[in-house]
Amino acid sequence: MKTFIYMVRHGDSPKDGNERTRELTEKGRIDAQRITDILQKEEIDIVISSPYSRSILTVQKVAEQIEKEVNVFEDLKEQTFIAGDKRISDKELYPLLEKSFSDPTYALAGGESNADCQKRAIKVLKELLNTYQGKKVVIGTHGAVMTLMMSFFDSKYDLNFLLHTTKPDIYRMEFDGQGLVDVKRLWKT
């Protein structure tokens, strides 16, 4: 029985502010509607999201379209790079990503390693694959945690993959049981 997981990376959001509460820019809101239009053809059964506002807002209209609520899972939040809910600057983030992808146990003080982030997120993803077997599940997500979940099943989803994703982005992952069968990018820039 095939299960489909749609990884939906959030749309564009303001560069400053709290990690949890940053919403979407005007472009992000327009792109969220495009995501809804794309996913309308997929016959989605359930919508899940990270607890961060920008992820919820990116998939909210998909949930409304199927007359369901967005189910929020704390452990699908973005990787914690530094202590607190402040955003790390892009200038600081790239070297950190390089180091953490070369050493999965590396983390800044108060931050989370790739290994730890992947472990917590994969636990949820496996639960979703069991609970919604044979269904089509949208997950509102973030770049790093999405890449780490995908790389659990196939190592080609690495730093280079992450750096070439867009905001937003959509990847349809096809599973047979707990095994990844295929991945197709649905977002067109």
N, CA, C and O atoms as a DFTB+ gen file, in Angstrom:
756 C
 N C O
     1  1       0.845      -1.188       0.000
     2  2       0.000       0.000       0.000
     3  2       0.888       1.248       0.000
     4  3       1.748       1.403       0.867
     5  1       0.678       2.118      -0.957
     6  2       1.489       3.324      -1.110
     7  2       0.983       4.446      -0.208
     8  3      -0.219       4.689      -0.092
     9  1       1.933       5.117       0.421
    10  2       1.641       6.313       1.210
    11  2       2.453       7.439       0.593
    12  3       3.609       7.244       0.218
    13  1       1.857       8.603       0.490
    14  2       2.549       9.748      -0.088
    15  2       2.708      10.833       0.972
    16  3       1.744      11.243       1.618
    17  1       3.950      11.285       1.132
    18  2       4.269      12.391       2.031
    19  2       4.702      13.561       1.161
    20  3       5.623      13.434       0.354
    21  1       4.041      14.697       1.325
    22  2       4.374      15.895       0.567
    23  2       5.123      16.842       1.489
    24  3       4.526      17.476       2.359
    25  1       6.435      16.936       1.295
    26  2       7.240      17.874       2.079
    27  2       7.063      19.256       1.456
    28  3       7.470      19.485       0.317
    29  1       6.455      20.175       2.204
    30  2       6.222      21.529       1.710
    31  2       7.076      22.487       2.531
    32  3       6.748      22.833       3.666
    33  1       8.179      22.903       1.919
    34  2       9.026      23.900       2.593
    35  2       8.281      25.232       2.574
    36  3       7.705      25.620       1.557
    37  1       8.299      25.918       3.700
    38  2       7.545      27.175       3.848
    39  2       7.949      28.235       2.826
    40  3       9.040      28.209       2.257
    41  1       7.030      29.155       2.624
    42  2       7.271      30.274       1.728
    43  2       8.173      31.326       2.354
    44  3       8.602      31.207       3.501
    45  1       8.443      32.352       1.569
    46  2       9.320      33.438       1.998
    47  2       8.762      34.102       3.253
    48  3       7.564      34.363       3.366
    49  1       9.678      34.369       4.200
    50  2       9.280      35.013       5.455
    51  2      10.269      36.130       5.774
    52  3      11.383      36.142       5.251
    53  1       9.865      37.073       6.632
    54  2      10.781      38.161       6.992
    55  2      12.085      37.612       7.570
    56  3      12.092      36.566       8.220
    57  1      13.161      38.308       7.334
    58  2      14.490      37.841       7.771
    59  2      14.773      38.119       9.245
    60  3      15.751      37.607       9.790
    61  1      13.948      38.907       9.883
    62  2      14.190      39.191      11.300
    63  2      12.981      38.774      12.119
    64  3      11.890      38.561      11.589
    65  1      13.195      38.665      13.406
    66  2      12.104      38.298      14.291
    67  2      12.294      36.922      14.898
    68  3      13.306      36.253      14.686
    69  1      11.302      36.528      15.650
    70  2      11.315      35.274      16.379
    71  2      11.113      34.096      15.433
    72  3      10.257      34.150      14.550
    73  1      11.889      33.041      15.610
    74  2      11.799      31.858      14.757
    75  2      10.397      31.256      14.744
    76  3       9.911      30.836      13.695
    77  1       9.760      31.214      15.886
    78  2       8.434      30.580      15.974
    79  2       7.315      31.423      15.376
    80  3       6.352      30.879      14.835
    81  1       7.429      32.723      15.465
    82  2       6.288      33.567      15.117
    83  2       6.441      34.339      13.803
    84  3       5.509      35.028      13.390
    85  1       7.590      34.237      13.143
    86  2       7.734      34.916      11.846
    87  2       6.682      34.362      10.897
    88  3       6.519      33.147      10.783
    89  1       5.975      35.244      10.222
    90  2       4.906      34.813       9.328
    91  2       5.416      34.761       7.893
    92  3       6.574      34.400       7.684
    93  1       4.623      35.098       6.918
    94  2       5.023      35.095       5.519
    95  2       5.059      36.519       4.978
    96  3       4.304      37.384       5.423
    97  1       5.938      36.751       4.022
    98  2       5.938      38.020       3.291
    99  2       4.786      37.981       2.295
   100  3       4.106      36.962       2.174
   101  1       4.565      39.069       1.588
   102  2       3.534      39.087       0.544
   103  2       3.821      38.009      -0.501
   104  3       2.904      37.312      -0.936
   105  1       5.070      37.866      -0.904
   106  2       5.449      36.812      -1.851
   107  2       5.146      35.435      -1.257
   108  3       4.652      34.552      -1.960
   109  1       5.436      35.250       0.015
   110  2       5.147      33.985       0.686
   111  2       3.671      33.649       0.677
   112  3       3.295      32.490       0.504
   113  1       2.824      34.664       0.865
   114  2       1.363      34.448       0.843
   115  2       0.876      34.081      -0.568
   116  3       0.017      33.214      -0.729
   117  1       1.424      34.739      -1.566
   118  2       1.058      34.432      -2.956
   119  2       1.495      32.997      -3.291
   120  3       0.743      32.236      -3.900
   121  1       2.708      32.647      -2.889
   122  2       3.216      31.294      -3.150
   123  2       2.415      30.231      -2.391
   124  3       2.260      29.115      -2.885
   125  1       1.910      30.557      -1.208
   126  2       1.082      29.606      -0.451
   127  2      -0.182      29.273      -1.244
   128  3      -0.661      28.139      -1.212
   129  1      -0.718      30.262      -1.953
   130  2      -1.886      29.994      -2.801
   131  2      -1.493      29.097      -3.977
   132  3      -2.255      28.209      -4.359
   133  1      -0.326      29.320      -4.545
   134  2       0.150      28.450      -5.638
   135  2       0.321      27.011      -5.145
   136  3       0.001      26.064      -5.863
   137  1       0.822      26.851      -3.923
   138  2       0.966      25.511      -3.335
   139  2      -0.397      24.847      -3.221
   140  3      -0.559      23.675      -3.561
   141  1      -1.368      25.600      -2.743
   142  2      -2.734      25.080      -2.609
   143  2      -3.260      24.623      -3.968
   144  3      -3.870      23.560      -4.077
   145  1      -3.022      25.423      -4.993
   146  2      -3.484      25.072      -6.340
   147  2      -2.811      23.796      -6.844
   148  3      -3.474      22.942      -7.433
   149  1      -1.512      23.658      -6.622
   150  2      -0.773      22.469      -7.052
   151  2      -1.283      21.233      -6.321
   152  3      -1.519      20.191      -6.933
   153  1      -1.450      21.357      -5.011
   154  2      -1.836      20.190      -4.203
   155  2      -3.306      19.822      -4.334
   156  3      -3.703      18.722      -3.948
   157  1      -4.117      20.724      -4.872
   158  2      -5.536      20.421      -5.070
   159  2      -5.689      19.180      -5.956
   160  3      -6.609      18.387      -5.753
   161  1      -4.806      19.007      -6.925
   162  2      -4.869      17.880      -7.863
   163  2      -4.412      16.571      -7.221
   164  3      -4.605      15.502      -7.800
   165  1      -3.810      16.641      -6.038
   166  2      -3.206      15.461      -5.405
   167  2      -4.157      14.697      -4.473
   168  3      -3.815      13.614      -3.997
   169  1      -5.335      15.248      -4.213
   170  2      -6.314      14.593      -3.333
   171  2      -5.737      14.295      -1.943
   172  3      -5.690      13.147      -1.501
   173  1      -5.310      15.342      -1.285
   174  2      -4.682      15.272       0.040
   175  2      -5.695      14.806       1.086
   176  3      -6.861      15.198       1.054
   177  1      -5.231      13.963       2.012
   178  2      -6.082      13.456       3.096
   179  2      -5.890      14.191       4.413
   180  3      -6.849      14.377       5.163
   181  1      -4.657      14.615       4.706
   182  2      -4.348      15.185       6.023
   183  2      -3.234      16.225       5.874
   184  3      -2.363      16.090       5.014
   185  1      -3.266      17.260       6.715
   186  2      -2.244      18.303       6.688
   187  2      -1.610      18.399       8.071
   188  3      -2.288      18.577       9.082
   189  1      -0.291      18.275       8.077
   190  2       0.525      18.306       9.296
   191  2       1.476      19.497       9.151
   192  3       1.771      19.916       8.032
   193  1       1.951      20.037      10.254
   194  2       2.935      21.121      10.155
   195  2       3.843      21.174      11.369
   196  3       3.527      20.685      12.453
   197  1       4.974      21.785      11.129
   198  2       5.842      22.286      12.185
   199  2       5.027      23.305      12.982
   200  3       4.044      23.835      12.465
   201  1       5.415      23.591      14.234
   202  2       4.673      24.586      15.019
   203  2       4.974      26.033      14.630
   204  3       4.362      26.950      15.177
   205  1       5.895      26.257      13.708
   206  2       6.283      27.619      13.361
   207  2       5.239      28.255      12.435
   208  3       4.752      27.611      11.505
   209  1       4.907      29.497      12.691
   210  2       3.852      30.202      11.963
   211  2       4.028      30.150      10.456
   212  3       3.058      29.909       9.738
   213  1       5.237      30.369       9.955
   214  2       5.443      30.417       8.509
   215  2       5.120      29.086       7.835
   216  3       4.663      29.064       6.692
   217  1       5.354      27.981       8.536
   218  2       5.023      26.667       7.970
   219  2       3.522      26.431       7.994
   220  3       2.946      25.962       7.012
   221  1       2.893      26.751       9.104
   222  2       1.437      26.584       9.214
   223  2       0.740      27.425       8.148
   224  3      -0.159      26.939       7.462
   225  1       1.151      28.682       8.009
   226  2       0.505      29.579       7.036
   227  2       0.708      29.107       5.594
   228  3      -0.144      29.347       4.738
   229  1       1.818      28.445       5.325
   230  2       2.090      27.952       3.976
   231  2       1.136      26.830       3.581
   232  3       0.793      26.701       2.406
   233  1       0.702      26.015       4.544
   234  2      -0.180      24.871       4.222
   235  2      -1.624      25.058       4.709
   236  3      -2.466      24.186       4.493
   237  1      -1.909      26.175       5.355
   238  2      -3.237      26.425       5.926
   239  2      -4.367      26.292       4.906
   240  3      -5.391      25.671       5.192
   241  1      -4.188      26.871       3.720
   242  2      -5.258      26.839       2.717
   243  2      -5.468      25.434       2.160
   244  3      -6.574      25.098       1.739
   245  1      -4.430      24.615       2.153
   246  2      -4.581      23.220       1.733
   247  2      -5.526      22.520       2.710
   248  3      -6.424      21.786       2.300
   249  1      -5.314      22.755       4.004
   250  2      -6.177      22.159       5.030
   251  2      -7.613      22.668       4.889
   252  3      -8.561      21.888       4.979
   253  1      -7.770      23.957       4.672
   254  2      -9.109      24.535       4.512
   255  2      -9.819      23.923       3.301
   256  3     -11.022      23.665       3.335
   257  1      -9.055      23.700       2.240
   258  2      -9.614      23.135       1.013
   259  2     -10.198      21.730       1.231
   260  3     -11.197      21.365       0.611
   261  1      -9.573      20.956       2.109
   262  2     -10.088      19.603       2.384
   263  2     -10.938      19.572       3.660
   264  3     -11.318      18.511       4.155
   265  1     -11.223      20.779       4.174
   266  2     -12.071      20.952       5.361
   267  2     -11.529      20.223       6.586
   268  3     -12.257      19.527       7.294
   269  1     -10.247      20.400       6.812
   270  2      -9.571      19.818       7.976
   271  2      -8.727      20.896       8.652
   272  3      -8.449      21.949       8.078
   273  1      -8.330      20.600       9.885
   274  2      -7.417      21.473      10.628
   275  2      -5.978      21.082      10.290
   276  3      -5.719      19.956       9.865
   277  1      -5.050      22.010      10.481
   278  2      -3.628      21.687      10.389
   279  2      -3.239      21.049      11.714
   280  3      -3.414      21.657      12.770
   281  1      -2.713      19.828      11.670
   282  2      -2.229      19.133      12.869
   283  2      -0.776      19.521      13.097
   284  3       0.068      19.315      12.224
   285  1      -0.480      20.080      14.262
   286  2       0.858      20.592      14.559
   287  2       1.632      19.584      15.414
   288  3       1.121      19.066      16.407
   289  1       2.872      19.320      15.005
   290  2       3.774      18.436      15.743
   291  2       5.032      19.220      16.111
   292  3       5.774      19.666      15.235
   293  1       5.260      19.381      17.389
   294  2       6.419      20.129      17.892
   295  2       7.730      19.585      17.330
   296  3       8.619      20.362      16.980
   297  1       7.859      18.266      17.240
   298  2       9.128      17.677      16.814
   299  2       9.396      17.789      15.317
   300  3      10.400      17.270      14.829
   301  1       8.516      18.458      14.588
   302  2       8.780      18.750      13.179
   303  2       9.326      20.169      12.994
   304  3       9.495      20.633      11.866
   305  1       9.601      20.857      14.114
   306  2      10.146      22.214      14.030
   307  2      11.512      22.198      13.334
   308  3      12.157      21.157      13.205
   309  1      11.924      23.379      12.895
   310  2      13.224      23.498      12.248
   311  2      14.335      23.154      13.231
   312  3      14.167      23.256      14.446
   313  1      15.455      22.749      12.685
   314  2      16.625      22.458      13.506
   315  2      16.963      23.689      14.336
   316  3      16.958      24.811      13.829
   317  1      17.253      23.475      15.596
   318  2      17.648      24.565      16.492
   319  2      19.147      24.785      16.312
   320  3      19.956      23.936      16.687
   321  1      19.508      25.917      15.743
   322  2      20.921      26.187      15.477
   323  2      21.607      26.870      16.650
   324  3      22.786      26.631      16.914
   325  1      20.854      27.734      17.362
   326  2      21.392      28.433      18.535
   327  2      20.318      28.437      19.617
   328  3      19.142      28.208      19.334
   329  1      20.724      28.695      20.844
   330  2      19.776      28.734      21.964
   331  2      18.769      29.863      21.761
   332  3      19.100      30.911      21.207
   333  1      17.553      29.640      22.208
   334  2      16.513      30.656      22.101
   335  2      15.802      30.577      20.768
   336  3      16.029      29.658      19.982
   337  1      14.939      31.547      20.520
   338  2      14.141      31.541      19.296
   339  2      14.564      32.627      18.315
   340  3      13.783      33.037      17.456
   341  1      15.821      33.095      18.447
   342  2      16.315      34.105      17.510
   343  2      16.758      33.418      16.226
   344  3      17.186      32.264      16.242
   345  1      16.653      34.134      15.124
   346  2      17.085      33.632      13.827
   347  2      18.592      33.829      13.694
   348  3      19.124      34.876      14.063
   349  1      19.276      32.817      13.166
   350  2      20.709      32.940      12.894
   351  2      20.853      33.592      11.517
   352  3      20.086      33.283      10.604
   353  1      21.823      34.485      11.362
   354  2      21.982      35.188      10.083
   355  2      22.467      34.221       9.000
   356  3      23.103      33.209       9.294
   357  1      22.158      34.549       7.754
   358  2      22.602      33.717       6.633
   359  2      24.126      33.617       6.609
   360  3      24.681      32.571       6.274
   361  1      24.797      34.712       6.966
   362  2      26.269      34.733       6.975
   363  2      26.815      33.711       7.970
   364  3      27.824      33.062       7.695
   365  1      26.165      33.562       9.117
   366  2      26.590      32.589      10.132
   367  2      26.102      31.181       9.818
   368  3      26.728      30.195      10.207
   369  1      24.977      31.096       9.111
   370  2      24.344      29.801       8.892
   371  2      25.121      28.898       7.928
   372  3      25.264      27.704       8.192
   373  1      25.622      29.442       6.823
   374  2      26.273      28.599       5.824
   375  2      27.471      27.817       6.376
   376  3      27.542      26.606       6.168
   377  1      28.412      28.462       7.070
   378  2      29.528      27.682       7.638
   379  2      29.055      26.640       8.660
   380  3      29.628      25.555       8.765
   381  1      28.006      26.983       9.408
   382  2      27.447      26.051      10.382
   383  2      26.859      24.831       9.670
   384  3      27.058      23.698      10.108
   385  1      26.141      25.065       8.582
   386  2      25.569      23.953       7.809
   387  2      26.675      23.065       7.236
   388  3      26.582      21.838       7.285
   389  1      27.722      23.692       6.695
   390  2      28.844      22.902       6.152
   391  2      29.438      21.995       7.226
   392  3      29.671      20.810       6.988
   393  1      29.679      22.556       8.398
   394  2      30.283      21.781       9.482
   395  2      29.325      20.685       9.968
   396  3      29.746      19.555      10.213
   397  1      28.045      21.021      10.105
   398  2      27.100      20.036      10.641
   399  2      26.805      18.913       9.648
   400  3      26.494      17.798      10.066
   401  1      26.894      19.179       8.347
   402  2      26.690      18.106       7.379
   403  2      27.937      17.240       7.237
   404  3      27.840      16.078       6.842
   405  1      29.108      17.793       7.555
   406  2      30.321      16.954       7.527
   407  2      30.492      16.192       8.835
   408  3      31.110      15.127       8.852
   409  1      29.951      16.725       9.935
   410  2      29.989      16.048      11.237
   411  2      28.583      16.105      11.846
   412  3      28.234      17.097      12.485
   413  1      27.771      15.055      11.658
   414  2      26.375      15.067      12.109
   415  2      26.183      15.256      13.612
   416  3      25.071      15.545      14.055
   417  1      27.242      15.099      14.401
   418  2      27.117      15.288      15.850
   419  2      27.491      16.709      16.285
   420  3      27.364      17.042      17.464
   421  1      27.948      17.548      15.353
   422  2      28.367      18.912      15.681
   423  2      27.155      19.811      15.945
   424  3      26.157      19.753      15.227
   425  1      27.260      20.632      16.975
   426  2      26.239      21.644      17.268
   427  2      26.883      22.792      18.028
   428  3      27.824      22.588      18.795
   429  1      26.380      23.987      17.816
   430  2      26.792      25.127      18.622
   431  2      26.210      24.964      20.022
   432  3      25.264      24.203      20.223
   433  1      26.776      25.679      20.985
   434  2      26.257      25.637      22.360
   435  2      24.779      26.036      22.351
   436  3      24.412      27.088      21.828
   437  1      23.948      25.189      22.931
   438  2      22.517      25.452      22.972
   439  2      21.786      25.068      21.696
   440  3      20.560      25.161      21.623
   441  1      22.542      24.635      20.687
   442  2      21.945      24.233      19.414
   443  2      21.755      22.728      19.347
   444  3      21.989      22.011      20.320
   445  1      21.334      22.271      18.202
   446  2      20.989      20.869      18.001
   447  2      21.813      20.319      16.829
   448  3      21.930      20.970      15.790
   449  1      22.366      19.153      16.993
   450  2      23.134      18.533      15.912
   451  2      22.194      17.999      14.834
   452  3      20.998      17.828      15.068
   453  1      22.749      17.739      13.656
   454  2      21.960      17.110      12.590
   455  2      21.418      15.770      13.059
   456  3      20.266      15.431      12.791
   457  1      22.254      15.006      13.760
   458  2      21.844      13.677      14.230
   459  2      20.644      13.775      15.178
   460  3      19.693      13.002      15.056
   461  1      20.686      14.713      16.111
   462  2      19.584      14.871      17.069
   463  2      18.311      15.367      16.392
   464  3      17.218      14.883      16.687
   465  1      18.452      16.331      15.487
   466  2      17.294      16.861      14.766
   467  2      16.657      15.752      13.921
   468  3      15.437      15.581      13.924
   469  1      17.487      15.009      13.208
   470  2      16.971      13.929      12.364
   471  2      16.248      12.878      13.203
   472  3      15.187      12.391      12.812
   473  1      16.813      12.535      14.337
   474  2      16.226      11.502      15.194
   475  2      14.815      11.896      15.648
   476  3      13.893      11.084      15.574
   477  1      14.643      13.142      16.118
   478  2      13.324      13.557      16.611
   479  2      12.313      13.668      15.473
   480  3      11.148      13.307      15.641
   481  1      12.750      14.164      14.320
   482  2      11.824      14.341      13.200
   483  2      11.451      13.001      12.563
   484  3      10.299      12.803      12.179
   485  1      12.398      12.092      12.448
   486  2      12.122      10.776      11.853
   487  2      11.164       9.972      12.731
   488  3      10.349       9.201      12.225
   489  1      11.264      10.155      14.030
   490  2      10.324       9.465      14.922
   491  2       8.888       9.855      14.557
   492  3       8.011       8.994      14.485
   493  1       8.652      11.142      14.330
   494  2       7.321      11.618      13.948
   495  2       6.955      11.107      12.560
   496  3       5.837      10.638      12.345
   497  1       7.885      11.195      11.623
   498  2       7.595      10.763      10.260
   499  2       7.223       9.280      10.211
   500  3       6.305       8.899       9.485
   501  1       7.913       8.457      10.963
   502  2       7.578       7.029      10.995
   503  2       6.191       6.803      11.614
   504  3       5.434       5.946      11.156
   505  1       5.870       7.567      12.644
   506  2       4.520       7.480      13.233
   507  2       3.463       7.865      12.205
   508  3       2.415       7.224      12.120
   509  1       3.735       8.915      11.419
   510  2       2.791       9.350      10.396
   511  2       2.631       8.285       9.318
   512  3       1.519       8.050       8.843
   513  1       3.722       7.640       8.927
   514  2       3.648       6.575       7.918
   515  2       2.807       5.402       8.416
   516  3       2.096       4.773       7.632
   517  1       2.882       5.108       9.705
   518  2       2.059       4.038      10.282
   519  2       0.595       4.455      10.410
   520  3      -0.309       3.711      10.030
   521  1       0.379       5.643      10.944
   522  2      -0.984       6.120      11.206
   523  2      -1.765       6.364       9.918
   524  3      -2.954       6.055       9.844
   525  1      -1.103       6.914       8.911
   526  2      -1.794       7.308       7.686
   527  2      -1.394       6.444       6.489
   528  3      -1.295       6.934       5.364
   529  1      -1.169       5.170       6.741
   530  2      -0.784       4.249       5.670
   531  2      -1.838       4.280       4.560
   532  3      -3.039       4.194       4.816
   533  1      -1.354       4.406       3.319
   534  2      -2.249       4.456       2.168
   535  2      -2.858       5.827       1.909
   536  3      -3.687       5.973       1.011
   537  1      -2.460       6.830       2.680
   538  2      -3.020       8.185       2.561
   539  2      -2.018       9.134       1.908
   540  3      -0.876       8.775       1.623
   541  1      -2.493      10.361       1.683
   542  2      -1.665      11.437       1.133
   543  2      -1.572      12.529       2.193
   544  3      -2.569      13.162       2.543
   545  1      -0.352      12.739       2.700
   546  2      -0.110      13.591       3.864
   547  2       0.803      14.766       3.502
   548  3       1.920      14.560       3.027
   549  1       0.336      15.976       3.721
   550  2       1.149      17.175       3.532
   551  2       1.844      17.488       4.849
   552  3       1.219      17.439       5.908
   553  1       3.136      17.811       4.788
   554  2       3.879      18.265       5.966
   555  2       4.455      19.651       5.675
   556  3       5.311      19.798       4.803
   557  1       3.987      20.666       6.405
   558  2       4.566      22.000       6.327
   559  2       5.874      21.983       7.096
   560  3       5.891      21.701       8.294
   561  1       6.979      22.285       6.407
   562  2       8.285      22.060       6.997
   563  2       9.282      23.168       6.667
   564  3       8.910      24.226       6.159
   565  1      10.547      22.908       6.963
   566  2      11.662      23.853       6.820
   567  2      12.799      23.166       6.078
   568  3      12.834      21.940       5.969
   569  1      13.718      23.962       5.575
   570  2      14.801      23.431       4.758
   571  2      15.682      22.379       5.409
   572  3      15.849      21.290       4.859
   573  1      16.244      22.681       6.561
   574  2      17.198      21.752       7.182
   575  2      16.515      20.485       7.674
   576  3      16.979      19.385       7.377
   577  1      15.426      20.617       8.417
   578  2      14.760      19.427       8.963
   579  2      14.179      18.576       7.829
   580  3      14.186      17.349       7.923
   581  1      13.681      19.202       6.766
   582  2      13.188      18.457       5.612
   583  2      14.317      17.640       4.988
   584  3      14.155      16.453       4.707
   585  1      15.447      18.280       4.777
   586  2      16.600      17.596       4.175
   587  2      17.052      16.436       5.048
   588  3      17.368      15.363       4.535
   589  1      17.086      16.637       6.359
   590  2      17.511      15.566       7.269
   591  2      16.517      14.403       7.264
   592  3      16.927      13.245       7.341
   593  1      15.224      14.694       7.176
   594  2      14.242      13.604       7.085
   595  2      14.416      12.840       5.775
   596  3      14.382      11.609       5.765
   597  1      14.600      13.552       4.689
   598  2      14.760      12.904       3.385
   599  2      16.060      12.111       3.322
   600  3      16.101      11.027       2.739
   601  1      17.130      12.651       3.926
   602  2      18.427      11.956       3.877
   603  2      18.442      10.683       4.716
   604  3      19.283       9.812       4.497
   605  1      17.528      10.565       5.665
   606  2      17.410       9.327       6.432
   607  2      17.124       8.151       5.489
   608  3      17.583       7.033       5.721
   609  1      16.369       8.416       4.436
   610  2      15.976       7.376       3.487
   611  2      16.906       7.280       2.286
   612  3      17.005       6.220       1.669
   613  1      17.596       8.383       1.939
   614  2      18.487       8.393       0.780
   615  2      19.544       9.479       0.991
   616  3      19.217      10.661       1.102
   617  1      20.801       9.072       1.044
   618  2      21.902       9.993       1.361
   619  2      22.140      11.066       0.301
   620  3      22.903      12.001       0.545
   621  1      21.510      10.956      -0.865
   622  2      21.699      12.011      -1.877
   623  2      21.051      13.327      -1.445
   624  3      21.346      14.380      -2.011
   625  1      20.162      13.267      -0.437
   626  2      19.564      14.487       0.092
   627  2      20.502      15.042       1.152
   628  3      20.377      14.748       2.340
   629  1      21.445      15.853       0.688
   630  2      22.556      16.333       1.502
   631  2      22.593      17.858       1.495
   632  3      21.621      18.505       1.107
   633  1      23.707      18.424       1.922
   634  2      23.844      19.880       1.969
   635  2      23.632      20.498       0.589
   636  3      22.968      21.527       0.472
   637  1      24.182      19.890      -0.448
   638  2      24.021      20.418      -1.799
   639  2      22.534      20.461      -2.186
   640  3      22.069      21.431      -2.785
   641  1      21.807      19.413      -1.840
   642  2      20.366      19.398      -2.092
   643  2      19.696      20.563      -1.354
   644  3      18.926      21.319      -1.947
   645  1      19.992      20.700      -0.065
   646  2      19.401      21.770       0.744
   647  2      19.655      23.138       0.117
   648  3      18.749      23.967       0.035
   649  1      20.872      23.366      -0.317
   650  2      21.242      24.669      -0.879
   651  2      20.549      24.959      -2.206
   652  3      20.504      26.109      -2.640
   653  1      20.012      23.933      -2.850
   654  2      19.330      24.124      -4.126
   655  2      17.808      24.067      -4.012
   656  3      17.105      24.122      -5.020
   657  1      17.300      23.957      -2.781
   658  2      15.850      24.035      -2.597
   659  2      15.436      25.506      -2.609
   660  3      16.275      26.398      -2.486
   661  1      14.159      25.740      -2.757
   662  2      13.646      27.108      -2.801
   663  2      12.625      27.300      -1.682
   664  3      12.204      26.343      -1.031
   665  1      12.242      28.548      -1.477
   666  2      11.181      28.881      -0.521
   667  2      10.047      29.496      -1.317
   668  3      10.170      30.626      -1.790
   669  1       8.957      28.784      -1.472
   670  2       8.653      27.443      -0.979
   671  2       9.208      26.373      -1.922
   672  3       9.864      26.668      -2.921
   673  1       8.921      25.135      -1.567
   674  2       9.287      23.994      -2.389
   675  2       8.362      22.844      -2.015
   676  3       7.815      22.816      -0.912
   677  1       8.187      21.901      -2.928
   678  2       7.325      20.743      -2.661
   679  2       8.002      19.489      -3.209
   680  3       8.390      19.439      -4.376
   681  1       8.137      18.482      -2.356
   682  2       8.657      17.174      -2.761
   683  2       7.651      16.108      -2.366
   684  3       7.296      15.975      -1.195
   685  1       7.194      15.344      -3.362
   686  2       6.277      14.238      -3.098
   687  2       7.113      12.970      -2.920
   688  3       7.778      12.507      -3.847
   689  1       7.061      12.421      -1.705
   690  2       7.784      11.196      -1.375
   691  2       6.798      10.035      -1.377
   692  3       5.790      10.066      -0.671
   693  1       7.090       9.020      -2.167
   694  2       6.240       7.839      -2.247
   695  2       6.867       6.731      -1.407
   696  3       8.040       6.397      -1.573
   697  1       6.075       6.171      -0.511
   698  2       6.534       5.110       0.382
   699  2       5.745       3.835       0.152
   700  3       4.546       3.866      -0.126
   701  1       6.436       2.719       0.272
   702  2       5.801       1.409       0.352
   703  2       6.119       0.929       1.763
   704  3       7.251       0.538       2.049
   705  1       5.125       0.959       2.642
   706  2       5.401       0.707       4.063
   707  2       6.293       1.825       4.579
   708  3       5.952       3.002       4.461
   709  1       7.455       1.454       5.161
   710  2       8.423       2.442       5.669
   711  2       9.551       2.702       4.669
   712  3      10.483       3.450       4.965
   713  1       9.470       2.094       3.497
   714  2      10.537       2.232       2.505
   715  2      10.222       3.296       1.467
   716  3       9.131       3.321       0.898
   717  1      11.184       4.170       1.226
   718  2      11.044       5.214       0.216
   719  2      11.205       4.599      -1.175
   720  3      12.192       3.921      -1.458
   721  1      10.221       4.848      -2.029
   722  2      10.214       4.289      -3.379
   723  2      10.630       5.337      -4.413
   724  3      11.371       5.036      -5.350
   725  1      10.143       6.579      -4.233
   726  2      10.374       7.606      -5.247
   727  2      10.186       8.988      -4.629
   728  3       9.442       9.158      -3.663
   729  1      10.881       9.977      -5.210
   730  2      10.700      11.380      -4.820
   731  2      10.551      12.194      -6.100
   732  3      11.328      12.041      -7.043
   733  1       9.550      13.052      -6.117
   734  2       9.341      13.919      -7.272
   735  2       9.128      15.341      -6.782
   736  3       8.330      15.584      -5.877
   737  1       9.846      16.276      -7.384
   738  2       9.662      17.688      -7.055
   739  2       8.434      18.207      -7.810
   740  3       8.337      18.051      -9.027
   741  1       7.506      18.821      -7.084
   742  2       6.288      19.345      -7.698
   743  2       6.307      20.861      -7.898
   744  3       5.535      21.396      -8.694
   745  1       7.183      21.545      -7.178
   746  2       7.244      23.014      -7.272
   747  2       8.037      23.417      -8.506
   748  3       9.135      22.915      -8.748
   749  1       7.469      24.326      -9.278
   750  2       8.158      24.862     -10.454
   751  2       8.391      26.342     -10.206
   752  3       7.462      27.080      -9.877
   753  1       9.646      26.774     -10.367
   754  2       9.970      28.176     -10.115
   755  2       9.671      29.019     -11.336
   756  3       9.880      30.232     -11.314
